[in-house]
C-alpha cells in the first residue's frame, strides 16, 4: 500500500489543510509485477468477510463439491456391485434378456478385480486429459465411461461381455479416482479442505449404500440401470461447475482464474496475492517438465510415504470386505442374511463418516489415521478369535450358524469398516492431493492410484486362494497385523497438512 498527500489552502481560515489520498496496489500474478487495483476491489479488501457471507460462500462451495463427489458416488456403486451380483446370481441365474448365465468362482472374482485392473488405463488417460484440457473435461469423460459400463453390465448376457463392461467401469473409476480428489482440493478453502474432502468419502459410502439397498430387492441388471442416473447427473453438472483456479493459473489463463477465485474465495481476498502464491508453488515448472518434477527428492520422499500408506489402506481389508461382503457373511456362519448385512454395514459407515468429518480440520490427518488403525484393529482381532473358536475354515459354514455368537461377524466387520472409512481408507486419498503442487499433481496422484489399484487387483483376485490357503481366520489375522504396523508408521513418517496451502 502506498500513501500520497496533497496540500490545499482553506480560504476562510487561511490555514493549510492536509488531505491524504490512498492508493492501493496488489501483486499481479503475471510475473509478480505491482498493479494498482480499482476502487471496487479496494473497497472489498477493506472489509472483513461477515460470518453470514462466509456461510453462504462455503455453502455454494459445498454444493460444487457435492456435485463433483458424484464421481465417488459412482465409484462406490461400481465397487459394491460384485457383492450384489454374486448374491443375485446365486439365486437367479438369468439375465436381462431371460437367458441363463453361470459364473464360476474365479469369474466372480474377476467381476471385482477387472474393475481394479481397468483403473490403470483409466487413471493415466484421466491424468493426461486433466493436464491439457482441465479437471472439468476429465469428469465428463469419466462420466461417459461409467454410463457405458453400467449399460454393458445390464444388457449383455454372457460372462465375457459382462466382464468387459466391468473393465470399462474400472476405466471410469480410475478417472474419478484421480480427478475428483484433485478437483476438490483445488477449489476449496484450506481451512475446510479436510471437511470438504470428507464429503467425497461420504459420497463413496453413499454410492455403496444405494447399490446395496437396490440389490436387496431388485435383480442385478435393474441395479445397473438405476445406477446410470448418478454419472448422468454429474455429466449434466459439468456445464455449471467451474474449472480449477490453480490449473487456470498454471496454464496462463489468469482472467478466468480471477473470476473463479472471486466466487470461491469471496470479495475480501486479494486475488493478486492468491494467484502469485499459485505461481510461486509451481515455479519449478519453468525449469523442467512435469515428468522430471516427479523425481525431485521431496517428491520421491512423498511417494515413498504414500506407497506404504496405500499398502496399509488396501491390506487392512476395506475393499476386500466391501466387495465380497455377501460371500464373507455366508462363509463365516453369520445368522443374518448377507445382503441385509451389506446394507446395515454401509448405513453404519455413512454415519461414521458424517460424525468424523469435522475432525479432519480440527485434530488433523495424523491423529485421525492413528485412531482409524486402532478402531479397525480391535474388531478385526475379535473376528479372528471368533473364526478360530467356531472352526470356520471353508466356504461351507452351515454348522457355524448354530453358534450362539452368529451375530458377531456383522458387529465385528461393521465396526472394522467404520474404523477404516474414517481414516485408513479416506485420508490417503486426501494426502495424495496435498503432498504435490498443481503442475505435477495429476501425474503424481495417478502414480499413487495405480500403485493402490495394483494392490487392490491382487487382493481381490486372490480372494479364493487366500481363503483356501490361509483360512479365513488367517486372512483376518493378517489384516489385524497390518493395522497394528500402521500406527508407528503414521506417527513417524506421515506429514501433517491440516490448514496448509497446497498450491
Coordinates of N, CA, C and O in Angstrom, one line a residue, residues 86 89-90 101-111 159 163 327 464:
X86 N -23.2 -61.2 -7.2 CA -22.9 -62.6 -6.7 C -24.1 -63.1 -5.9 O -24.6 -64.3 -6.2
X89 N -27.1 -63.8 -8.5 CA -26.9 -64.9 -9.5 C -26.9 -66.3 -8.7 O -27.1 -67.3 -9.4
X90 N -26.6 -66.3 -7.4 CA -26.7 -67.5 -6.7 C -28.1 -68.0 -6.5 O -28.4 -69.2 -6.4
X101 N -27.3 -67.8 -17.3 CA -25.9 -67.4 -17.2 C -25.3 -68.0 -16.0 O -25.9 -68.1 -14.9
X102 N -24.1 -68.5 -16.1 CA -23.4 -69.2 -15.0 C -22.0 -68.6 -14.9 O -21.2 -68.5 -15.8
X103 N -21.6 -68.2 -13.6 CA -20.3 -67.7 -13.3 C -19.6 -68.7 -12.4 O -20.2 -69.2 -11.5
X104 N -18.3 -69.0 -12.7 CA -17.5 -69.8 -11.8 C -17.0 -68.9 -10.7 O -17.1 -67.7 -10.7
X105 N -16.4 -69.5 -9.7 CA -15.8 -68.8 -8.6 C -14.8 -67.8 -9.1 O -14.7 -66.6 -8.6
X106 N -13.9 -68.2 -10.0 CA -12.9 -67.3 -10.5 C -13.4 -66.2 -11.3 O -12.9 -65.1 -11.3
X107 N -14.6 -66.4 -12.0 CA -15.2 -65.4 -12.8 C -15.9 -64.3 -11.8 O -15.9 -63.1 -12.1
X108 N -16.4 -64.8 -10.7 CA -17.0 -63.9 -9.7 C -15.8 -63.0 -9.1 O -16.0 -61.8 -8.9
X109 N -14.7 -63.6 -9.0 CA -13.5 -62.8 -8.5 C -13.2 -61.7 -9.5 O -12.8 -60.6 -9.2
X110 N -13.3 -62.1 -10.8 CA -12.9 -61.1 -11.9 C -13.9 -60.0 -12.0 O -13.6 -58.9 -12.4
X111 N -15.2 -60.2 -11.5 CA -16.1 -59.1 -11.5 C -15.6 -57.9 -10.7 O -15.8 -56.7 -11.0
X159 N -20.9 -64.1 -19.6 CA -19.8 -63.7 -18.7 C -18.7 -62.8 -19.4 O -18.3 -61.8 -18.8
X163 N -17.9 -59.1 -18.1 CA -16.6 -58.8 -17.5 C -15.9 -57.7 -18.3 O -15.2 -56.8 -17.7
X327 N -20.5 -62.8 0.4 CA -19.8 -64.1 0.4 C -19.2 -64.3 1.8 O -19.2 -65.4 2.3
X464 N -10.3 -66.2 -3.4 CA -10.4 -67.6 -3.2 C -9.2 -68.3 -2.8 O -9.2 -69.1 -1.8

